[in-house]
Amino acid sequence: MNILVTGGAGYIGSHTVIELMNSGHQVAVVDNLANSCEKSLERAAEIVGREIPFYKADIRDREGLSGAMKAHEDRTGQAFDCCIHFAGLKSPNESIRIPLEYYDNNITGTQVLLGELIRHGCKNMIFSSSASVYGSPAVIPVTEECPKGQCTNPYGWTKSMLEQILTDLQTADPEWNIVLLRYFNPIGAHESGLIGEDPNGIPNNLMPYITQVAAGRRKELNIYGDDYDTPDGTGIRDYIHVVDLARGHVKALGAIGNKCGLAVYNLGTGRGYSVLEVVRAFEEANGVKIPYIIRERRAGDVAVSYSDPAKAERELGWKAQYGITDMCRDAWNWQRKNPDGLSGR
Ligand code: NAD
Ligand code: UDP
């Protein structure tokens, strides 16, 4: 298929571009580089051994986006068959401080994108959603039938609202095929160590914080709470290797090809690890000590969240292949080889 990848220079997008190209698909990336740099695509091109067409554009900029799509269609003589839509702002903490920017970027951006896709005759989309739409999950492991919950920050609400907008669109126009992929906790990096997670400033997420402690950039890990109702008191999450997640998108194209209408899938491993278990797994996989200190619980965190990924296996034929040791090894390999990331932020 000929695929428009928005946000393809980012963490998950760049890994997905590689898996798409390795599976024989053609891609074009649109990204405004707000949270990434072109180097990630140069590295991805090095991995696949082919050029990756890139158009710098903001998805909120109708003319810029349309121009990029047209330029690519003219260049290749092919219309887009599907859009994989990663572009958006993604920090829950930041979204509490600047909610309007999150609603503008994520919601307005997606609305402009949908309008342009329609104008260009493309009614297929795979959307990056998040386990955060479940709020504090009513059922563990979390199935797709678990009711959506109260989100704890504007970022989560943008995902929840976008799911609703996309659902309403598909109901209004059944020619649309839309796959909502609810990611659990992507970590790790491509095994080459050429691309990986490149956070801006102090990492919010657990694994990049751990790798920066390992690299000596930060003194110790702050563990947010050891009094949760879990076996060791620390929060439990479903960590998934970013390459497994990327492959989930390739499989989701099968559902689009089969005219799925609206479909929702969890992408996780189905196995939860506590923060302390991740720290231990990282130390064992890499032979590096991670000093930590127990802090207060972080506002908005839930105690336990892990997926039931059976639906994706049954319907898409997708199952995570990598375990926590692989994730820890690849995350450290990337950080070690790129101590300041790609953009040196
Ligand atoms: P990322 O920030 O690395 O990638 C997002 C990309 O989108 C960046 O390259 C950024 O420059 C680009 N972008 C942002 N706003 C844009 C705009 N208006 N126009 C064009 N490009 C724009 O994030 P990621 O971790 O790769 O996440 C990708 C998607 O997956 C996001 O939608 C995110 O919300 C979602 N998601 C991520 C996680 C996670 O833990 N990383 C979990 C669940 C869902
Ligand atoms: N966490 C932590 N220290 C950190 C970052 C995260 O203890 O510096 C914990 C957090 O409380 C949660 C887990 O690690 O229990 C995963 O957090 P992350 O922010 O990576 O993902 P979330 O599930 O919150 O989106």
Short mmCIF file of C-alpha atoms and ligand atoms in Angstrom, two decimals:
data_model
loop_
_atom_site.label_atom_id
_atom_site.label_comp_id
_atom_site.label_asym_id
_atom_site.label_seq_id
_atom_site.Cartn_x
_atom_site.Cartn_y
_atom_site.Cartn_z
CA MET A 1 0.00 0.00 0.00
CA ASN A 2 0.96 3.65 -0.40
CA ILE A 3 0.88 5.06 3.10
CA LEU A 4 0.92 8.58 4.49
CA VAL A 5 2.63 8.49 7.88
CA THR A 6 2.01 11.60 9.96
CA GLY A 7 4.49 12.07 12.80
CA GLY A 8 6.77 9.53 11.12
CA ALA A 9 9.96 11.20 12.34
CA GLY A 10 8.98 10.52 15.97
CA TYR A 11 9.73 7.57 18.22
CA ILE A 12 7.00 5.10 17.24
CA GLY A 13 6.59 6.53 13.73
CA SER A 14 10.22 6.04 12.71
CA HIS A 15 10.20 2.41 13.91
CA THR A 16 6.92 1.83 12.06
CA VAL A 17 8.25 3.32 8.82
CA ILE A 18 11.03 0.70 8.90
CA GLU A 19 8.61 -2.20 9.43
CA LEU A 20 6.29 -0.90 6.70
CA MET A 21 9.10 -0.57 4.17
CA ASN A 22 10.52 -3.95 5.12
CA SER A 23 7.06 -5.41 4.43
CA GLY A 24 7.00 -3.94 0.93
CA HIS A 25 4.83 -0.86 1.53
CA GLN A 26 5.60 2.61 0.19
CA VAL A 27 5.56 5.47 2.67
CA ALA A 28 5.68 9.24 2.75
CA VAL A 29 6.28 10.99 6.06
CA VAL A 30 4.71 14.29 7.06
CA ASP A 31 6.06 15.81 10.28
CA ASN A 32 6.56 19.35 11.58
CA LEU A 33 9.58 18.15 13.63
CA ALA A 34 8.08 19.73 16.79
CA ASN A 35 9.32 16.76 18.84
CA SER A 36 11.79 15.05 16.52
CA CYS A 37 14.45 15.75 13.94
CA GLU A 38 15.11 14.68 10.39
CA LYS A 39 18.08 12.63 11.52
CA SER A 40 15.74 9.89 12.76
CA LEU A 41 14.53 9.45 9.18
CA GLU A 42 18.09 9.52 7.83
CA ARG A 43 18.93 6.75 10.30
CA ALA A 44 15.78 4.82 9.40
CA ALA A 45 16.75 5.15 5.71
CA GLU A 46 20.17 3.74 6.59
CA ILE A 47 18.47 0.74 8.21
CA VAL A 48 16.16 -0.03 5.28
CA GLY A 49 18.71 0.95 2.63
CA ARG A 50 16.25 3.17 0.79
CA GLU A 51 15.30 6.82 0.72
CA ILE A 52 12.30 7.81 2.88
CA PRO A 53 10.23 10.56 1.26
CA PHE A 54 9.79 13.34 3.83
CA TYR A 55 7.63 16.48 3.76
CA LYS A 56 8.01 19.01 6.54
CA ALA A 57 4.48 20.21 7.25
CA ASP A 58 2.15 20.82 10.17
CA ILE A 59 -1.06 18.82 9.94
CA ARG A 60 -2.99 21.90 11.14
CA ASP A 61 -1.78 23.82 8.09
CA ARG A 62 -4.32 22.80 5.44
CA GLU A 63 -2.38 24.27 2.53
CA GLY A 64 0.97 22.90 3.64
CA LEU A 65 -0.48 19.45 4.22
CA SER A 66 -2.41 19.38 0.97
CA GLY A 67 0.68 20.62 -0.89
CA ALA A 68 2.78 17.84 0.60
CA MET A 69 0.21 15.18 -0.29
CA LYS A 70 -0.14 16.48 -3.84
CA ALA A 71 3.62 16.74 -4.32
CA HIS A 72 3.98 13.11 -3.30
CA GLU A 73 1.09 11.92 -5.43
CA ASP A 74 2.53 13.78 -8.44
CA ARG A 75 6.00 12.41 -7.78
CA THR A 76 4.89 8.78 -7.50
CA GLY A 77 1.79 8.89 -9.69
CA GLN A 78 -0.08 7.10 -6.90
CA ALA A 79 -2.82 8.17 -4.50
CA PHE A 80 -2.53 7.35 -0.80
CA ASP A 81 -4.29 4.13 0.22
CA CYS A 82 -4.09 4.68 3.97
CA CYS A 83 -2.91 7.15 6.60
CA ILE A 84 -1.16 6.01 9.77
CA HIS A 85 -1.65 8.95 12.09
CA PHE A 86 0.97 9.39 14.81
CA ALA A 87 1.32 13.19 14.72
CA GLY A 88 0.38 14.85 17.97
CA LEU A 89 1.63 16.14 21.28
CA LYS A 90 2.03 13.37 23.84
CA SER A 91 3.07 14.55 27.27
CA PRO A 92 0.35 14.10 29.92
CA ASN A 93 2.11 16.52 32.32
CA GLU A 94 2.67 19.21 29.75
CA SER A 95 -0.96 18.91 28.64
CA ILE A 96 -2.12 19.95 32.11
CA ARG A 97 -0.15 23.20 31.78
CA ILE A 98 -1.04 24.00 28.16
CA PRO A 99 -4.36 22.25 27.41
CA LEU A 100 -5.36 24.52 24.54
CA GLU A 101 -2.21 23.66 22.61
CA TYR A 102 -3.01 19.98 23.08
CA TYR A 103 -6.60 20.36 21.90
CA ASP A 104 -5.45 22.48 18.96
CA ASN A 105 -2.59 20.23 17.89
CA ASN A 106 -4.28 16.88 18.42
CA ILE A 107 -7.93 17.59 17.69
CA THR A 108 -7.81 20.45 15.18
CA GLY A 109 -4.80 18.80 13.54
CA THR A 110 -6.70 15.53 13.08
CA GLN A 111 -9.79 17.33 11.76
CA VAL A 112 -7.72 19.17 9.14
CA LEU A 113 -5.98 15.90 8.26
CA LEU A 114 -9.30 14.05 7.85
CA GLY A 115 -10.59 16.80 5.55
CA GLU A 116 -7.50 16.56 3.36
CA LEU A 117 -7.62 12.76 3.26
CA ILE A 118 -11.22 12.96 2.03
CA ARG A 119 -10.24 15.56 -0.59
CA HIS A 120 -7.46 13.24 -1.76
CA GLY A 121 -9.80 10.23 -1.92
CA CYS A 122 -8.31 8.32 1.03
CA LYS A 123 -10.77 6.91 3.57
CA ASN A 124 -8.53 4.55 5.51
CA MET A 125 -6.79 5.39 8.78
CA ILE A 126 -4.87 3.72 11.57
CA PHE A 127 -4.92 5.95 14.63
CA SER A 128 -2.45 6.05 17.55
CA SER A 129 -4.65 5.83 20.60
CA SER A 130 -3.63 4.98 24.11
CA ALA A 131 -4.48 2.82 27.10
CA SER A 132 -5.05 6.14 28.85
CA VAL A 133 -8.58 6.18 27.35
CA TYR A 134 -9.50 3.47 29.90
CA GLY A 135 -8.71 5.86 32.78
CA SER A 136 -8.36 3.71 35.89
CA PRO A 137 -9.35 0.45 34.13
CA ALA A 138 -12.53 -1.16 35.38
CA VAL A 139 -11.28 -4.63 34.35
CA ILE A 140 -7.77 -6.14 34.55
CA PRO A 141 -6.44 -7.42 32.18
CA VAL A 142 -7.98 -4.67 30.08
CA THR A 143 -10.04 -5.89 27.13
CA GLU A 144 -11.31 -3.63 24.35
CA GLU A 145 -14.80 -4.00 25.87
CA CYS A 146 -13.63 -2.38 29.10
CA PRO A 147 -15.56 0.91 29.32
CA LYS A 148 -13.62 4.05 28.55
CA GLY A 149 -12.98 5.95 31.75
CA GLN A 150 -12.29 9.40 33.16
CA CYS A 151 -8.97 10.57 31.74
CA THR A 152 -6.63 12.21 34.22
CA ASN A 153 -5.20 14.84 31.89
CA PRO A 154 -6.04 16.79 28.68
CA TYR A 155 -3.71 14.59 26.60
CA GLY A 156 -5.76 11.52 27.50
CA TRP A 157 -8.96 13.41 26.71
CA THR A 158 -7.66 14.30 23.25
CA LYS A 159 -7.21 10.56 22.54
CA SER A 160 -10.62 9.72 23.96
CA MET A 161 -12.32 12.51 22.00
CA LEU A 162 -10.49 11.65 18.79
CA GLU A 163 -11.67 8.05 19.11
CA GLN A 164 -15.22 9.42 19.35
CA ILE A 165 -14.75 11.76 16.38
CA LEU A 166 -13.37 8.90 14.27
CA THR A 167 -16.19 6.59 15.37
CA ASP A 168 -18.80 9.22 14.43
CA LEU A 169 -17.11 9.78 11.07
CA GLN A 170 -17.14 6.07 10.28
CA THR A 171 -20.82 5.82 11.27
CA ALA A 172 -21.70 8.76 9.05
CA ASP A 173 -19.70 7.42 6.11
CA PRO A 174 -19.26 3.61 6.17
CA GLU A 175 -16.76 3.84 3.30
CA TRP A 176 -14.24 4.73 5.98
CA ASN A 177 -12.10 1.98 7.52
CA ILE A 178 -10.57 3.08 10.79
CA VAL A 179 -8.43 1.07 13.20
CA LEU A 180 -7.99 2.52 16.68
CA LEU A 181 -4.84 1.07 18.22
CA ARG A 182 -4.64 1.49 21.98
CA TYR A 183 -0.97 1.31 22.88
CA PHE A 184 0.14 0.24 26.33
CA ASN A 185 3.70 1.31 27.32
CA PRO A 186 6.11 1.31 24.37
CA ILE A 187 9.78 1.14 25.34
CA GLY A 188 13.02 -0.15 23.78
CA ALA A 189 14.56 0.74 20.45
CA HIS A 190 15.58 -0.69 17.11
CA GLU A 191 18.22 -3.39 17.67
CA SER A 192 20.78 -1.42 15.62
CA GLY A 193 20.78 1.34 18.26
CA LEU A 194 20.45 3.86 15.40
CA ILE A 195 17.01 5.13 16.40
CA GLY A 196 15.16 5.20 19.71
CA GLU A 197 13.24 7.37 22.14
CA ASP A 198 14.60 10.92 22.21
CA PRO A 199 12.72 12.85 24.89
CA ASN A 200 12.83 16.59 25.20
CA GLY A 201 14.26 17.68 28.59
CA ILE A 202 13.62 15.64 31.74
CA PRO A 203 11.92 12.37 30.72
CA ASN A 204 8.42 11.82 32.01
CA ASN A 205 8.41 8.14 31.21
CA LEU A 206 10.07 5.41 33.21
CA MET A 207 12.44 3.79 30.69
CA PRO A 208 14.10 6.92 29.29
CA TYR A 209 14.61 8.09 32.86
CA ILE A 210 16.24 4.77 33.75
CA THR A 211 18.56 4.89 30.72
CA GLN A 212 19.59 8.45 31.56
CA VAL A 213 20.41 7.37 35.12
CA ALA A 214 22.43 4.48 33.66
CA ALA A 215 24.25 6.94 31.39
CA GLY A 216 25.11 9.15 34.37
CA ARG A 217 22.97 12.04 33.11
CA ARG A 218 20.73 11.79 36.19
CA LYS A 219 21.70 10.82 39.71
CA GLU A 220 18.89 8.47 40.63
CA LEU A 221 15.48 7.27 39.55
CA ASN A 222 12.46 8.68 41.37
CA ILE A 223 9.98 5.89 41.97
CA TYR A 224 6.55 7.42 42.33
CA GLY A 225 4.90 5.52 45.17
CA ASP A 226 5.55 2.18 46.86
CA ASP A 227 2.19 1.98 48.61
CA TYR A 228 -0.04 0.88 45.73
CA ASP A 229 -2.09 -2.24 46.12
CA THR A 230 0.43 -4.36 44.17
CA PRO A 231 2.80 -7.11 45.40
CA ASP A 232 5.78 -4.74 45.87
CA GLY A 233 3.74 -1.51 46.19
CA THR A 234 4.95 0.05 42.92
CA GLY A 235 2.79 0.64 39.84
CA ILE A 236 2.30 -2.12 37.29
CA ARG A 237 2.28 -1.51 33.51
CA ASP A 238 2.31 -3.49 30.29
CA TYR A 239 5.61 -2.56 28.61
CA ILE A 240 5.82 -3.41 24.92
CA HIS A 241 8.86 -3.35 22.63
CA VAL A 242 8.49 -0.50 20.13
CA VAL A 243 9.37 -2.86 17.24
CA ASP A 244 6.52 -5.19 18.24
CA LEU A 245 4.25 -2.16 18.38
CA ALA A 246 5.45 -1.04 14.95
CA ARG A 247 4.68 -4.50 13.54
CA GLY A 248 1.17 -4.23 14.98
CA HIS A 249 0.57 -1.38 12.51
CA VAL A 250 1.66 -3.53 9.58
CA LYS A 251 -0.81 -6.19 10.71
CA ALA A 252 -3.54 -3.58 11.18
CA LEU A 253 -3.22 -2.78 7.45
CA GLY A 254 -4.66 -6.25 6.90
CA ALA A 255 -7.84 -5.20 8.72
CA ILE A 256 -8.00 -2.05 6.57
CA GLY A 257 -7.59 -4.20 3.44
CA ASN A 258 -10.44 -6.44 4.65
CA LYS A 259 -12.68 -3.38 5.00
CA CYS A 260 -13.03 -3.58 8.75
CA GLY A 261 -15.22 -0.50 9.20
CA LEU A 262 -14.33 0.59 12.71
CA ALA A 263 -12.05 -1.73 14.70
CA VAL A 264 -10.35 -1.30 18.07
CA TYR A 265 -7.31 -3.23 19.29
CA ASN A 266 -5.15 -3.18 22.38
CA LEU A 267 -1.45 -3.48 21.58
CA GLY A 268 0.32 -4.82 24.65
CA THR A 269 2.02 -8.01 25.79
CA GLY A 270 -0.62 -9.03 28.34
CA ARG A 271 2.03 -9.15 31.07
CA GLY A 272 2.43 -6.48 33.74
CA TYR A 273 5.70 -5.47 35.43
CA SER A 274 6.08 -3.29 38.49
CA VAL A 275 8.50 -0.36 38.51
CA LEU A 276 10.86 -2.32 40.76
CA GLU A 277 10.69 -5.34 38.45
CA VAL A 278 11.64 -3.13 35.50
CA VAL A 279 14.57 -1.68 37.45
CA ARG A 280 15.77 -5.21 38.30
CA ALA A 281 15.29 -6.44 34.74
CA PHE A 282 17.31 -3.48 33.44
CA GLU A 283 20.12 -4.10 35.92
CA GLU A 284 20.25 -7.80 35.06
CA ALA A 285 20.05 -7.32 31.28
CA ASN A 286 22.76 -4.68 31.17
CA GLY A 287 24.92 -5.16 34.26
CA VAL A 288 24.35 -1.53 35.28
CA LYS A 289 23.15 -0.39 38.72
CA ILE A 290 20.15 1.95 38.89
CA PRO A 291 20.07 3.88 42.17
CA TYR A 292 16.55 4.96 43.10
CA ILE A 293 14.64 6.84 45.73
CA ILE A 294 10.98 6.35 46.68
CA ARG A 295 8.88 9.49 46.23
CA GLU A 296 5.23 10.40 46.67
CA ARG A 297 2.76 8.96 44.19
CA ARG A 298 2.57 10.95 40.97
CA ALA A 299 -0.80 12.67 40.41
CA GLY A 300 -2.97 10.89 37.87
CA ASP A 301 -1.15 7.52 37.99
CA VAL A 302 -3.20 4.33 38.24
CA ALA A 303 -2.00 1.33 40.26
CA VAL A 304 -2.28 -1.38 37.63
CA SER A 305 -2.80 -1.39 33.87
CA TYR A 306 -2.06 -4.28 31.54
CA SER A 307 -3.78 -5.52 28.45
CA ASP A 308 -5.61 -8.54 27.27
CA PRO A 309 -4.09 -8.62 23.76
CA ALA A 310 -6.08 -11.71 22.61
CA LYS A 311 -8.25 -9.79 20.14
CA ALA A 312 -5.25 -8.52 18.16
CA GLU A 313 -3.84 -12.04 18.03
CA ARG A 314 -7.15 -13.58 16.99
CA GLU A 315 -8.14 -11.00 14.37
CA LEU A 316 -4.85 -9.49 13.19
CA GLY A 317 -2.53 -12.44 13.74
CA TRP A 318 -0.31 -10.15 15.82
CA LYS A 319 1.42 -11.07 19.04
CA ALA A 320 4.32 -9.36 20.82
CA GLN A 321 7.54 -11.32 20.36
CA TYR A 322 9.97 -9.47 22.62
CA GLY A 323 10.24 -9.78 26.41
CA ILE A 324 11.29 -7.32 29.09
CA THR A 325 14.97 -8.34 28.85
CA ASP A 326 15.02 -7.50 25.12
CA MET A 327 13.31 -4.18 25.81
CA CYS A 328 15.85 -3.25 28.51
CA ARG A 329 18.80 -4.36 26.37
CA ASP A 330 17.69 -2.39 23.31
CA ALA A 331 16.78 0.73 25.30
CA TRP A 332 20.28 0.80 26.83
CA ASN A 333 22.00 -0.02 23.54
CA TRP A 334 20.32 3.03 21.99
CA GLN A 335 21.08 5.35 24.92
CA ARG A 336 24.70 4.19 25.20
CA LYS A 337 25.34 4.82 21.51
CA ASN A 338 23.50 8.16 21.54
CA PRO A 339 24.01 9.64 25.01
CA ASP A 340 22.44 12.96 23.98
CA GLY A 341 19.82 11.48 21.67
CA LEU A 342 19.67 12.60 18.04
CA SER A 343 18.70 16.18 18.50
CA GLY A 344 20.97 16.77 21.50
CA ARG A 345 18.09 18.29 23.46
P1 NAD B 1 6.74 11.50 19.25
O1 NAD B 1 6.57 12.86 19.86
O2 NAD B 1 8.09 10.90 19.25
O3 NAD B 1 6.17 11.51 17.75
C1 NAD B 1 5.12 12.35 17.35
C2 NAD B 1 5.58 13.07 16.08
O4 NAD B 1 4.54 13.94 15.62
C3 NAD B 1 6.83 13.95 16.30
O5 NAD B 1 7.79 13.65 15.33
C4 NAD B 1 6.30 15.37 16.16
O6 NAD B 1 7.29 16.24 15.62
C5 NAD B 1 5.11 15.16 15.23
N1 NAD B 1 4.07 16.19 15.34
C6 NAD B 1 3.51 16.67 16.47
N2 NAD B 1 2.56 17.58 16.16
C7 NAD B 1 2.53 17.67 14.80
C8 NAD B 1 1.78 18.44 13.89
N3 NAD B 1 0.86 19.32 14.30
N4 NAD B 1 2.01 18.30 12.56
C9 NAD B 1 2.95 17.42 12.12
N5 NAD B 1 3.70 16.66 12.95
C10 NAD B 1 3.49 16.79 14.27
O7 NAD B 1 5.70 10.54 19.97
P2 NAD B 1 5.56 8.96 19.91
O8 NAD B 1 5.91 8.40 21.23
O9 NAD B 1 6.21 8.44 18.70
O10 NAD B 1 3.99 8.84 19.77
C11 NAD B 1 3.34 8.71 18.51
C12 NAD B 1 1.84 8.71 18.73
O11 NAD B 1 1.50 7.64 19.60
C13 NAD B 1 1.31 9.99 19.39
O12 NAD B 1 0.05 10.28 18.83
C14 NAD B 1 1.16 9.58 20.83
O13 NAD B 1 0.18 10.32 21.49
C15 NAD B 1 0.75 8.12 20.70
N6 NAD B 1 1.05 7.31 21.89
C16 NAD B 1 2.32 7.29 22.38
C17 NAD B 1 2.60 6.54 23.53
C18 NAD B 1 3.99 6.52 24.12
O14 NAD B 1 4.13 6.11 25.27
N7 NAD B 1 5.03 6.91 23.41
C19 NAD B 1 1.58 5.80 24.17
C20 NAD B 1 0.29 5.85 23.62
C21 NAD B 1 0.04 6.60 22.47
N1 UDP B 2 7.45 6.02 37.02
C1 UDP B 2 8.35 6.20 38.04
N2 UDP B 2 9.36 7.11 37.86
C2 UDP B 2 9.50 7.83 36.73
C3 UDP B 2 8.56 7.63 35.67
C4 UDP B 2 7.54 6.71 35.86
O1 UDP B 2 8.25 5.57 39.09
O2 UDP B 2 10.42 8.65 36.62
C5 UDP B 2 6.39 5.01 37.18
C6 UDP B 2 4.96 5.54 37.05
O3 UDP B 2 4.51 5.97 38.32
C7 UDP B 2 4.20 4.33 36.50
C8 UDP B 2 5.24 3.62 35.65
O4 UDP B 2 6.52 4.08 36.12
O5 UDP B 2 3.85 3.46 37.56
C9 UDP B 2 5.13 3.93 34.16
O6 UDP B 2 5.11 5.33 33.99
P1 UDP B 2 5.25 6.02 32.56
O7 UDP B 2 5.21 7.51 32.77
O8 UDP B 2 6.41 5.46 31.83
O9 UDP B 2 3.94 5.52 31.77
P2 UDP B 2 2.38 5.75 32.08
O10 UDP B 2 1.82 4.40 32.26
O11 UDP B 2 2.24 6.62 33.27
O12 UDP B 2 1.89 6.39 30.83
#
